[in-house]
Short mmCIF file of C-alpha atoms in Angstrom, two decimals:
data_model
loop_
_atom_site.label_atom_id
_atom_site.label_comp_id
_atom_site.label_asym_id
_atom_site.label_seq_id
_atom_site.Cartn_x
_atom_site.Cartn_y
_atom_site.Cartn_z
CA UNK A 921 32.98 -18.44 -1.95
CA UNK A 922 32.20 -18.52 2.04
CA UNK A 923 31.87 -21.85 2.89
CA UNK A 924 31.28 -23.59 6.51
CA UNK A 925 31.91 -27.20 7.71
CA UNK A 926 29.27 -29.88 7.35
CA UNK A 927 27.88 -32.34 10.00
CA UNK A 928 30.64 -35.26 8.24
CA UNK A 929 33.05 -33.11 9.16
CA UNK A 930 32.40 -32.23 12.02
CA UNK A 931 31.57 -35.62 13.22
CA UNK A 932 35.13 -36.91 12.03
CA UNK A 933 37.24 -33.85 14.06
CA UNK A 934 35.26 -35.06 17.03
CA UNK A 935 36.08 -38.91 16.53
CA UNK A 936 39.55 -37.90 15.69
CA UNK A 937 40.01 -36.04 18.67
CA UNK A 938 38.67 -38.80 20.62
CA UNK A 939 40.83 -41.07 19.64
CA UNK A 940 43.78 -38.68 20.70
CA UNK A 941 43.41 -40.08 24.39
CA UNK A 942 44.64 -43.52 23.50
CA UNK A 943 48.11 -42.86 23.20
CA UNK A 944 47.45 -40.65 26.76
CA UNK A 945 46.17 -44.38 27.69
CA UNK A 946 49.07 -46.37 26.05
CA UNK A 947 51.95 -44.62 27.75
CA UNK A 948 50.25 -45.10 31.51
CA UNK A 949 49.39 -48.84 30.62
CA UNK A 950 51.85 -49.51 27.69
CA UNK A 951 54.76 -47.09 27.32
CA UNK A 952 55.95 -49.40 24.49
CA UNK A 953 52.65 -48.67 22.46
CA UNK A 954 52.64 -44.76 23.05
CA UNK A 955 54.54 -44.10 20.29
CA UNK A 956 53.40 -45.78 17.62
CA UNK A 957 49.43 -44.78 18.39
CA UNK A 958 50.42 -41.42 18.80
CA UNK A 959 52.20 -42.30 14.96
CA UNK A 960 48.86 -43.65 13.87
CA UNK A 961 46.74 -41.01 15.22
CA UNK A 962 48.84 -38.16 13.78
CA UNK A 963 48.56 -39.97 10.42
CA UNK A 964 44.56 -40.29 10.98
CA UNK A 965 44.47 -36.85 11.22
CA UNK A 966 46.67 -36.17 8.27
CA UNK A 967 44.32 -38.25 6.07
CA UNK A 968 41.25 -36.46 7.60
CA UNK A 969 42.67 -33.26 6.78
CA UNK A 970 43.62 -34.45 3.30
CA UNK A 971 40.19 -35.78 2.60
CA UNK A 972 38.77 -32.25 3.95
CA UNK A 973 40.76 -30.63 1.74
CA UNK A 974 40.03 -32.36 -1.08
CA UNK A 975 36.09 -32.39 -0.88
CA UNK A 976 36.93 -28.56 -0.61
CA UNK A 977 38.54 -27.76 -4.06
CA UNK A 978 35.84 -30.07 -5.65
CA UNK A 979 33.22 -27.88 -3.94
CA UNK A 980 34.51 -24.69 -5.09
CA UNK A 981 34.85 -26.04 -8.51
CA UNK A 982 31.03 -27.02 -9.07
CA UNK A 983 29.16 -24.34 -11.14
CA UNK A 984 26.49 -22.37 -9.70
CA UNK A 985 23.26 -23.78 -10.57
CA UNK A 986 21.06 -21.28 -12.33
CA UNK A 987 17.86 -19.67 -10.38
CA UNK A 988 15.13 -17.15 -11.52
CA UNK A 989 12.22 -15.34 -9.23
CA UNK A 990 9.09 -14.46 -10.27
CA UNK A 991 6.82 -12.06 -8.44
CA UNK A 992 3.81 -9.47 -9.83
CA UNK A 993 5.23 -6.72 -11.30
CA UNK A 994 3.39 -4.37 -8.58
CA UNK A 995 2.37 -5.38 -5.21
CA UNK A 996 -0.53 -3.81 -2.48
CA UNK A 997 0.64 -3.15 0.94
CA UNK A 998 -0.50 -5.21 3.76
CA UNK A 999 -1.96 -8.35 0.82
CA UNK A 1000 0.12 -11.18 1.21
CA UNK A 1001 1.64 -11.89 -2.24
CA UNK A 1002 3.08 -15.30 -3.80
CA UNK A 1003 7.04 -15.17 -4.96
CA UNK A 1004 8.28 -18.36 -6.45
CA UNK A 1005 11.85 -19.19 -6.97
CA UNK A 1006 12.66 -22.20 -9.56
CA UNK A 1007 15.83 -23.74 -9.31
CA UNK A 1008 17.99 -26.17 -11.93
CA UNK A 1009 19.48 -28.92 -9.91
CA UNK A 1010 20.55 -30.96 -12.15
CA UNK A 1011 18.67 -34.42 -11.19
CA UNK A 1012 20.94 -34.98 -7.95
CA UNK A 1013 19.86 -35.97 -4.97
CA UNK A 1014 21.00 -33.68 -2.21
CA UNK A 1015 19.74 -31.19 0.74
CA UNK A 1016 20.20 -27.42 -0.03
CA UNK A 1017 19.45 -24.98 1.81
CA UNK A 1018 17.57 -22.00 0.08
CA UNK A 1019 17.55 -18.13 0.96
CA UNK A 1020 15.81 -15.25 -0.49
CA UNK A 1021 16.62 -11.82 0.39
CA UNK A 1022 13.82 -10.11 -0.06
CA UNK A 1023 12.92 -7.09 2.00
CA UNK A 1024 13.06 -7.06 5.55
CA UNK A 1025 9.52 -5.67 6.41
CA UNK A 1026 7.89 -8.83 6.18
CA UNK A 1027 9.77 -11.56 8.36
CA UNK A 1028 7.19 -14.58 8.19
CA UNK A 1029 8.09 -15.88 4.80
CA UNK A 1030 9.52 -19.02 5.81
CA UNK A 1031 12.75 -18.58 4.73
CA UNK A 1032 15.06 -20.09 4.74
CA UNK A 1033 13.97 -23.76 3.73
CA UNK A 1034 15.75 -27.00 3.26
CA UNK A 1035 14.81 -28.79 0.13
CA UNK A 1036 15.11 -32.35 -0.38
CA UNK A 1037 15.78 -33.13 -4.07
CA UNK A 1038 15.11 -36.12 -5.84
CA UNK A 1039 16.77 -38.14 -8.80
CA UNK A 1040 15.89 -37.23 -12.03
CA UNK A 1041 14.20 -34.25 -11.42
CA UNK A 1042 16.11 -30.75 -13.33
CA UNK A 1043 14.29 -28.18 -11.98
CA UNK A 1044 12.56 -27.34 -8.00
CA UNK A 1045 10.17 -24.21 -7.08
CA UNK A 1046 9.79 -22.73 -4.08
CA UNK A 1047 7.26 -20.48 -3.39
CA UNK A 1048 6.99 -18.49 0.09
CA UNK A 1049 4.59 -15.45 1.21
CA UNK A 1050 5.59 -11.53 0.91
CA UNK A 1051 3.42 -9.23 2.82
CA UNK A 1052 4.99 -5.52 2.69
CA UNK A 1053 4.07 -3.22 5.39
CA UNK A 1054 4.80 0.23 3.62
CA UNK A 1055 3.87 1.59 0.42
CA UNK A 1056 7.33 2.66 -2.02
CA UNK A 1057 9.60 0.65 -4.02
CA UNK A 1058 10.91 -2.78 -2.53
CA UNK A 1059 14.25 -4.05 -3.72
CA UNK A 1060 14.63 -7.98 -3.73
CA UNK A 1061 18.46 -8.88 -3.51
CA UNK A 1062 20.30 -11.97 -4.74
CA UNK A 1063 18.48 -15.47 -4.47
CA UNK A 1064 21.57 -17.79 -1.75
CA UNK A 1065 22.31 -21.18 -1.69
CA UNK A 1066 23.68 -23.20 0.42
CA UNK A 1067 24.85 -26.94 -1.74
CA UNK A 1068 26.88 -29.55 0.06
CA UNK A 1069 30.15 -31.31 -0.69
CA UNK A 1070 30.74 -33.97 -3.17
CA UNK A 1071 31.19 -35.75 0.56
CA UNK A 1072 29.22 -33.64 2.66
CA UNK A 1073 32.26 -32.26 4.57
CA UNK A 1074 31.72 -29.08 3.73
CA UNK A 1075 29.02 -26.35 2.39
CA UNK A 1076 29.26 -23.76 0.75
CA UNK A 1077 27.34 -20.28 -0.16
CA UNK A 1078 26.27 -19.65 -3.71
CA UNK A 1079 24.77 -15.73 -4.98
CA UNK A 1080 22.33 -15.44 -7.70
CA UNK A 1081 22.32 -12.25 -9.03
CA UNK A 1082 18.34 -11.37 -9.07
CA UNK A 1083 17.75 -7.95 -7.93
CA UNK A 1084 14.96 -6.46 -9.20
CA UNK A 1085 12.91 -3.47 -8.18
CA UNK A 1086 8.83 -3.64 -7.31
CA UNK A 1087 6.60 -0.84 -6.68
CA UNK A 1088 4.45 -1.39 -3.64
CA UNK A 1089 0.40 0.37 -4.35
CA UNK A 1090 -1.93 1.43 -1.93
CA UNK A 1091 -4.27 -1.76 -1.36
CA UNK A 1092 -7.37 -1.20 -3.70
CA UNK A 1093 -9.48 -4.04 -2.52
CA UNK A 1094 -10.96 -2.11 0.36
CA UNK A 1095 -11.40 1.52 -1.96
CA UNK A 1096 -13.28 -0.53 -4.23
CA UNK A 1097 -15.51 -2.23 -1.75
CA UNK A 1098 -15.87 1.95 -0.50
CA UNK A 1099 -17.12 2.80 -4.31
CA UNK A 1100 -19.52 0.21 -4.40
CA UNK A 1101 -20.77 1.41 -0.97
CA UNK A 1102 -21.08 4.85 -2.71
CA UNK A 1103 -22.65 3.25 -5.76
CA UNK A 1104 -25.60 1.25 -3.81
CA UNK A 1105 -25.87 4.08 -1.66
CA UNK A 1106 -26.68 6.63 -5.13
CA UNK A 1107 -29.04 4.50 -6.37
CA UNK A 1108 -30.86 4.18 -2.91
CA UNK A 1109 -30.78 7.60 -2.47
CA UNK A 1110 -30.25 9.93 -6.14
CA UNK A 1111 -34.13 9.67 -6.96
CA UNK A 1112 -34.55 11.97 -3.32
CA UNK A 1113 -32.18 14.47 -5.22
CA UNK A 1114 -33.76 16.80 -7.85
CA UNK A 1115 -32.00 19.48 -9.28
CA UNK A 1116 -33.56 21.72 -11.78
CA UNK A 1117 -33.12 20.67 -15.35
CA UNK A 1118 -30.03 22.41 -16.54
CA UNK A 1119 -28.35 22.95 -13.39
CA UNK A 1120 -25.37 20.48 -13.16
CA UNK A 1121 -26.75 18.73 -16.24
CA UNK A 1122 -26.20 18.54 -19.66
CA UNK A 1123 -28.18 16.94 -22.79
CA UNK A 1124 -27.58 13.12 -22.90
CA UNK A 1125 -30.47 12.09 -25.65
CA UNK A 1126 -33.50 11.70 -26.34
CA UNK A 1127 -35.49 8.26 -25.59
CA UNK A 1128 -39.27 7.35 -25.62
CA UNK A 1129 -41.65 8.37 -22.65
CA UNK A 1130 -40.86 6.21 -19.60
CA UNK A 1131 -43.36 5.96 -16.82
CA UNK A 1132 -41.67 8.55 -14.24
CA UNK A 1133 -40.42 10.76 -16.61
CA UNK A 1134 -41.16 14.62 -15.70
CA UNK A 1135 -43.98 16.27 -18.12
CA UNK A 1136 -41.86 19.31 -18.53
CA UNK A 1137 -39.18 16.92 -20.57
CA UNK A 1138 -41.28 15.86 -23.15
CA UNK A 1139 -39.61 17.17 -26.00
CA UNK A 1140 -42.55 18.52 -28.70
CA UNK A 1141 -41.10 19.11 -31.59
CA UNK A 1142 -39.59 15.33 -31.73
CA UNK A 1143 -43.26 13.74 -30.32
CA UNK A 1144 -44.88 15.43 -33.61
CA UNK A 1145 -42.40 13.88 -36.05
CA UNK A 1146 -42.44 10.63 -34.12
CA UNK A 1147 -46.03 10.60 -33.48
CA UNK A 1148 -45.54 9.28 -29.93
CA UNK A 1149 -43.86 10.65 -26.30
CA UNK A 1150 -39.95 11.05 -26.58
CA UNK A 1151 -38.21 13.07 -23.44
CA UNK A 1152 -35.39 14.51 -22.98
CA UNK A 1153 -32.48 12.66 -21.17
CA UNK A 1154 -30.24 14.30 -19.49
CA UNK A 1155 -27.13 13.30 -17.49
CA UNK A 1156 -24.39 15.10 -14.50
CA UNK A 1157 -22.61 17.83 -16.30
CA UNK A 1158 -19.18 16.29 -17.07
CA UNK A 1159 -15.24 17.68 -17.69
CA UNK A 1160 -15.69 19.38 -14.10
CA UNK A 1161 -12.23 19.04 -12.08
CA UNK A 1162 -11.49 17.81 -8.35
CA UNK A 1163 -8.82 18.64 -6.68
CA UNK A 1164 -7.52 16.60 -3.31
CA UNK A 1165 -5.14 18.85 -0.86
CA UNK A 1166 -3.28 15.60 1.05
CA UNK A 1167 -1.63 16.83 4.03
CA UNK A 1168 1.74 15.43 4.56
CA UNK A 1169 2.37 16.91 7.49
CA UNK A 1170 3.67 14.81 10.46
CA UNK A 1171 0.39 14.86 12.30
CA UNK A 1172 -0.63 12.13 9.49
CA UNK A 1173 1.94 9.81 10.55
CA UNK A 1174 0.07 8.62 13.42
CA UNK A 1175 -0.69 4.52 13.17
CA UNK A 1176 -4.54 3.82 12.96
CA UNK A 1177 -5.36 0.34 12.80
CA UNK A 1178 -2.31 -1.23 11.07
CA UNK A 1179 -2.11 1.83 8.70
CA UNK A 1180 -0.75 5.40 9.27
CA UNK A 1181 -3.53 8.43 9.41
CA UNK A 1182 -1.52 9.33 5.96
CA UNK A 1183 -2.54 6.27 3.99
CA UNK A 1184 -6.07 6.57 5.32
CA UNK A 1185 -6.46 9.60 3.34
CA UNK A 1186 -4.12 8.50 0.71
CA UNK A 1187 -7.23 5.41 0.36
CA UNK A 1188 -9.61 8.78 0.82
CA UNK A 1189 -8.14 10.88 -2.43
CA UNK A 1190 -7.98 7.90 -4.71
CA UNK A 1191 -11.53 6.61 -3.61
CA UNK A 1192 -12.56 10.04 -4.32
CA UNK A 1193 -10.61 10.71 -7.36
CA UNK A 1194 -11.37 7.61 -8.78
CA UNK A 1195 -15.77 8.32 -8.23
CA UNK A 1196 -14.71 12.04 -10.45
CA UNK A 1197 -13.04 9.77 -13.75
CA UNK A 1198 -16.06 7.67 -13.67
CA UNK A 1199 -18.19 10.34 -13.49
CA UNK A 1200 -16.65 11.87 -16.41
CA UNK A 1201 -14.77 14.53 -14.37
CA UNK A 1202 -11.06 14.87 -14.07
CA UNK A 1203 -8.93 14.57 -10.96
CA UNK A 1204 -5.79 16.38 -9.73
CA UNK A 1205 -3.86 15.87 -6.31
CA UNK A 1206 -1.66 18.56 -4.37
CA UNK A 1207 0.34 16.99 -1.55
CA UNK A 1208 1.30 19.30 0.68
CA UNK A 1209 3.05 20.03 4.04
CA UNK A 1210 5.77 17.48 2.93
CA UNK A 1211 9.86 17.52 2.31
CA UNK A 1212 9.23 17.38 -1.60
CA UNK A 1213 5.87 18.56 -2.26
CA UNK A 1214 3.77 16.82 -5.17
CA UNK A 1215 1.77 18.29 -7.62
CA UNK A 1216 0.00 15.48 -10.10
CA UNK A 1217 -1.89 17.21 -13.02
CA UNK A 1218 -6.00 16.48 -13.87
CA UNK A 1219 -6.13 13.43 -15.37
CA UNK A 1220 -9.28 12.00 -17.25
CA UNK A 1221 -10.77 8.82 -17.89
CA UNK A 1222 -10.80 5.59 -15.56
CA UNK A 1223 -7.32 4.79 -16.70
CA UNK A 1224 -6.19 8.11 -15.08
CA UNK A 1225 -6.18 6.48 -11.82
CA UNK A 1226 -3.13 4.74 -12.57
CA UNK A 1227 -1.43 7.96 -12.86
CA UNK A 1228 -2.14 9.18 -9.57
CA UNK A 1229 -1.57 5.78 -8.26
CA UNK A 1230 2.12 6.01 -9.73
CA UNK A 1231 2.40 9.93 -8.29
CA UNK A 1232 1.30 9.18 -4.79
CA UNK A 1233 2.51 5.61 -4.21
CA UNK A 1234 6.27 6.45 -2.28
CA UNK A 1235 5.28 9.01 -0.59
CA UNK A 1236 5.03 9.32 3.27
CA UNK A 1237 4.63 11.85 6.01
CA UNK A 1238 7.43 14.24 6.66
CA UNK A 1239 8.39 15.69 10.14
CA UNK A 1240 6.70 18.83 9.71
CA UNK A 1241 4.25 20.73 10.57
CA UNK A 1242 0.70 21.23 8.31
CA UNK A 1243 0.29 24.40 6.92
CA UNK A 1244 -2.97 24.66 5.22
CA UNK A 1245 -2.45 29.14 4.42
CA UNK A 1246 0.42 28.57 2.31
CA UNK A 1247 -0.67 25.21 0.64
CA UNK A 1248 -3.85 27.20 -0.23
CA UNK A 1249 -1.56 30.04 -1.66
CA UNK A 1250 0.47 28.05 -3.63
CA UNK A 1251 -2.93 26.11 -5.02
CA UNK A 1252 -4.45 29.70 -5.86
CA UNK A 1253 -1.36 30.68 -7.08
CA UNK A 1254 -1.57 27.75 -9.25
CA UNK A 1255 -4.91 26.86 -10.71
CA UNK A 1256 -7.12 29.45 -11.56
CA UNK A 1257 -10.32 27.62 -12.94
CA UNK A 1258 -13.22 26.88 -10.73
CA UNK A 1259 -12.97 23.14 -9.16
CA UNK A 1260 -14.20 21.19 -5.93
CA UNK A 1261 -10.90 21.67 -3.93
CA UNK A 1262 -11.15 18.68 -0.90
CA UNK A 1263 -8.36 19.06 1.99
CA UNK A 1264 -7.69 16.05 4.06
CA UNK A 1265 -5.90 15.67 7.07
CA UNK A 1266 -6.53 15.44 11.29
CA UNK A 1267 -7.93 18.74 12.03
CA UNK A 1268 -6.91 20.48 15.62
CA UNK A 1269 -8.37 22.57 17.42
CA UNK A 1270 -5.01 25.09 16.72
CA UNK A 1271 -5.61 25.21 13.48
CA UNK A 1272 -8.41 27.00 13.39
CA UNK A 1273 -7.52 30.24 11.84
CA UNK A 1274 -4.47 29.03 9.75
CA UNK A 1275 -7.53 26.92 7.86
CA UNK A 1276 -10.00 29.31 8.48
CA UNK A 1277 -7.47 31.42 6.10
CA UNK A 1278 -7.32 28.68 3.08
CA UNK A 1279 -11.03 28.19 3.29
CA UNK A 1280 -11.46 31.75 2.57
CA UNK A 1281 -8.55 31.97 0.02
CA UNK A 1282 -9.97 29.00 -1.86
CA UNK A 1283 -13.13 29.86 -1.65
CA UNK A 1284 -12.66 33.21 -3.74
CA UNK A 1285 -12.37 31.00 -6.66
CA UNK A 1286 -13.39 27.16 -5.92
CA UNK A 1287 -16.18 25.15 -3.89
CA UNK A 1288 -13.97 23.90 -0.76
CA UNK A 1289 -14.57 20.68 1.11
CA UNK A 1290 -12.89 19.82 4.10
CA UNK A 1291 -12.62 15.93 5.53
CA UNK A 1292 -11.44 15.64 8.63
CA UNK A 1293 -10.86 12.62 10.45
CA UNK A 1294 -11.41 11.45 13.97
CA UNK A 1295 -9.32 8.85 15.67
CA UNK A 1296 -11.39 5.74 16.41
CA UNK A 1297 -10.11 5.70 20.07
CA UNK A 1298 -11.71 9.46 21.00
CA UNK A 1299 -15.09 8.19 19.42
CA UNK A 1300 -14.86 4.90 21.94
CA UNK A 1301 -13.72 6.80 24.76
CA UNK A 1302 -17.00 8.96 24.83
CA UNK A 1303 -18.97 5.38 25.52
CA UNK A 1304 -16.73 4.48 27.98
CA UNK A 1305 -17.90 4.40 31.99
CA UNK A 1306 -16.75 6.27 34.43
CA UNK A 1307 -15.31 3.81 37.34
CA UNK A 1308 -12.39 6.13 38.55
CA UNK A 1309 -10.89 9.69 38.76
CA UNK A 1310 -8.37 9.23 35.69
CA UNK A 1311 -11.46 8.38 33.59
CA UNK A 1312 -13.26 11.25 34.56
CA UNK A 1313 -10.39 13.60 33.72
CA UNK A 1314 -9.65 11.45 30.32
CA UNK A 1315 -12.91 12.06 29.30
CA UNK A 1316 -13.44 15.72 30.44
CA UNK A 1317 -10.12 16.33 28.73
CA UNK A 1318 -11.47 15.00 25.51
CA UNK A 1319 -14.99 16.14 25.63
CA UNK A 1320 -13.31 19.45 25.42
CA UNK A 1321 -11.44 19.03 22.78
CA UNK A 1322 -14.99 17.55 20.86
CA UNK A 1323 -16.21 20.41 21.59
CA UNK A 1324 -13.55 22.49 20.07
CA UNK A 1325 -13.22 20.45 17.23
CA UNK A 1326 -17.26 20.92 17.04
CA UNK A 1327 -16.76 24.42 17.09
CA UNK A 1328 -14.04 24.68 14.37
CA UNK A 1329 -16.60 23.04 12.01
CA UNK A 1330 -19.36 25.77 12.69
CA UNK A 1331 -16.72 28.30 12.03
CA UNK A 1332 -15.61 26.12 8.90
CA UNK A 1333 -18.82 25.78 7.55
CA UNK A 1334 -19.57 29.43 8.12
CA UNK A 1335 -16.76 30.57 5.96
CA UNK A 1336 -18.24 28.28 3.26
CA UNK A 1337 -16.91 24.93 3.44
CA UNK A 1338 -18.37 21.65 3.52
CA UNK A 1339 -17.01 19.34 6.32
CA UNK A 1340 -16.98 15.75 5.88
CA UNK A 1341 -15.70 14.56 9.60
CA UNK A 1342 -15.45 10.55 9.85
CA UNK A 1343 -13.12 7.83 11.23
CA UNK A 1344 -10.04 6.81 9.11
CA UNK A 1345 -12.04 3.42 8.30
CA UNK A 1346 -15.54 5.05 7.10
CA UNK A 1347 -13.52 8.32 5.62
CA UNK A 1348 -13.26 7.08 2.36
CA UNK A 1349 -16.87 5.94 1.54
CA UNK A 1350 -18.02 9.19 3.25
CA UNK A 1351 -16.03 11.43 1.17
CA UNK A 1352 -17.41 9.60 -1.98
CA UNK A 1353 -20.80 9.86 -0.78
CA UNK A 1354 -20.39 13.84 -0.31
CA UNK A 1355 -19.00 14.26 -4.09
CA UNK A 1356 -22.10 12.70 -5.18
CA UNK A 1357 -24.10 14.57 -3.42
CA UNK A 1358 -22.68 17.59 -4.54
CA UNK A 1359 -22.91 16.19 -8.14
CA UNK A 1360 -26.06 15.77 -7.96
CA UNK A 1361 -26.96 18.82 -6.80
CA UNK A 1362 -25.72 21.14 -9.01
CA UNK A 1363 -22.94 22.85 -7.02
CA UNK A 1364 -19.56 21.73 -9.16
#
């Protein structure tokens, strides 16, 4: 058991050794007295030592007091999150000092903290903050004490086995503020939509005549054995399948706004996936461009989003480059029924005919939709004024690059795509908005 001296202890060695000058003193004032206080401060020392020494072995003899954590049993990246440890201390009254060794992204927790304990009470919680930065499992170590001497001499270090492992999610607070955006935004906008009856829709039920309802619904044969109006309802055609293509690449890894590009479209593909299972669709993912690429079957139903939640959660850019050709091979290669295919990643200007080969490739077979996102900076830096030479050639450098980005999308769109091009922080509710439009419409 490590242990360290205490401020008794530490105060006595220091008064001892002050008291070693007096028998310096005595022999220059009183050689007849030098040896006796040199005696009596050797056997001052001896009894300081003995009572050290003593307080010591009852130290290491007290029992380890008995400590338990508690935590969620999954946490969000970047939401602070409340861990409480409770401790038994036995009803004494003493000053420990208490340690948590949880992981090492977050170092604002607090810890550690000296605790005060009072008479008569058994048990003490602490509860500190945990904010993890990055998405993956977290490991929290043993829970450390630090409990003083019978005498306060000494202190030493106790280990309480606690490890446990904790999954840390994508934040879902901000994709389900995006779905609602999507939500408000259908019912603004569906009615605007009208796809011909039977295209994209199947038979829901039939219902009485509503004020609204299209003339060419009115179902006949049930008005004449009802004896008043009864339509047809009819709802999206359901059991279609989305796929999202997440590029993994090490373009992604670039930090946007206290997230990486990566979890930005990581936020994008559940937001997205999650809109299909409530639509009645199911939802698969592909990550791609990575050390250990990911496939995650269609899953259906709202609870599905738990699976992909589980399959996407760790992951993180690798230091490669994005290869959209042979991702769309292997996809091909892969899935042969007909499904909205979405890639997402930063689109350059270089890539133009590596994607301009998937698009076709997936196209043969799928309807392809391609969401690519533009760094907040390069959208500010076309607003910005001119005051100087170096901002003249920043932005001439960049308004070509907008312009070949621009003209990548013609070419994109030409070879049958559908672009979706947004910022990291509006991607999400964008791409949402572009399924339902394409719901609506018919084209899955």
């Amino acid at each position: 058991m490590p242990v360290r001296p205490g401020t008794r202890l530490i105060q006595a060695l220091l008064g001892w050794a002050a008291l070693g000058a007096l028998p310096l003193l005595a022999r220059a004032w009183a050689p007849a007295l030098a040896m006796p206080a040199l005696l009596a401060w050797a056997l001052l020392g001896g009894l300081v030592v003995f009572w050290a020494l003593d307080d010591l072995r009852r130290l290491r003899r007290r029992p380890t007091p008995r400590a338990e954590r508690r935590l969620p049993a999954a946490l969000a990246v970047g939401v602070p999150h409340a861990v409480t440890l409770t401790l038994d201390t036995g009803g004494v009254a003493e000053r420990w000092l208490v340690a948590d060794h949880h992981p090492a992204d977050d170092t604002d927790t607090g810890l550690p903290r000296t605790l005060t304990l009072t008479p008569g009470h058994e048990r003490v919680a602490v509860t500190y903050p945990y904010r993890p930065s990055r998405r993956g499992p977290v490991t929290f170590g043993p829970i450390e004490l630090w409990l003083p001497s019978p005498r306060r001499l000494w202190e030493g270090r106790r280990r309480i086995d606690a490890e446990r492992r904790v999954p840390v999610y994508p934040d879902f607070s901000p994709i389900s503020r995006a779905a609602l955006a999507v939500d408000k935004s259908r019912n603004r906008f569906g009615t605007r939509v009208q796809p011909r009856q039977g295209e994209g829709l199947e038979f829901h039920e039939l219902r009485d005549y509503q004020p609204g309802d299209s003339p060419r619904r009115i179902d006949w044969k049930a008005t004449a054995r009802r004896r008043r109006l009864i339509t047809r309802h009819f709802q999206d055609e359901q059991n279609q399948t989305v796929w999202v293509l997440l590029d993994g690449g090490r373009r992604m890894a670039l930090p946007v706004g206290g997230l990486t590009a990566f979890d930005h479209g990581l936020n994008a593909a559940l937001l997205l996936a999650w809109s299909a299972l409530r639509q009645g669709d199911r939802a698969g993912a592909m990550l791609f461009s990575a050390e250990q690429p990911r496939w995650l079957d269609p899953v259906h139903g709202q609870h599905g989003i738990q699976n992909l939640l589980q399959g996407f959660y760790d992951v993180h850019p690798a230091d490669r480059a994005s290869d959209f050709s042979q991702a769309a091979r292997h996809f091909h290669g892969r899935w042969p029924r007909r499904s909205l295919v979405v890639i997402i990643s930063r689109v350059q200007p270089e890539d133009g005919d590596d994607l301009l080969t998937a698009v076709r490739l997936l196209g043969q077979r799928h309807l392809v939709m391609v969401a690519d996102m533009a760094l907040p900076e390069q959208e500010a830096l076309r607003r910005t004024e001119v005051d100087d030479l170096d901002d003249a050639l920043r932005l001439a450098a960049d308004a070509r690059e907008h312009q070949e980005r621009r003209d990548l999308h013609i070419r994109l769109r030409h070879a049958g795509a559908h672009l979706v091009a947004a910022t990291p922080a509006t991607l999400a509710e964008r791409l949402g908005q572009a399924y339902q439009q394409l719901k609506r419409a018919g084209r899955l």
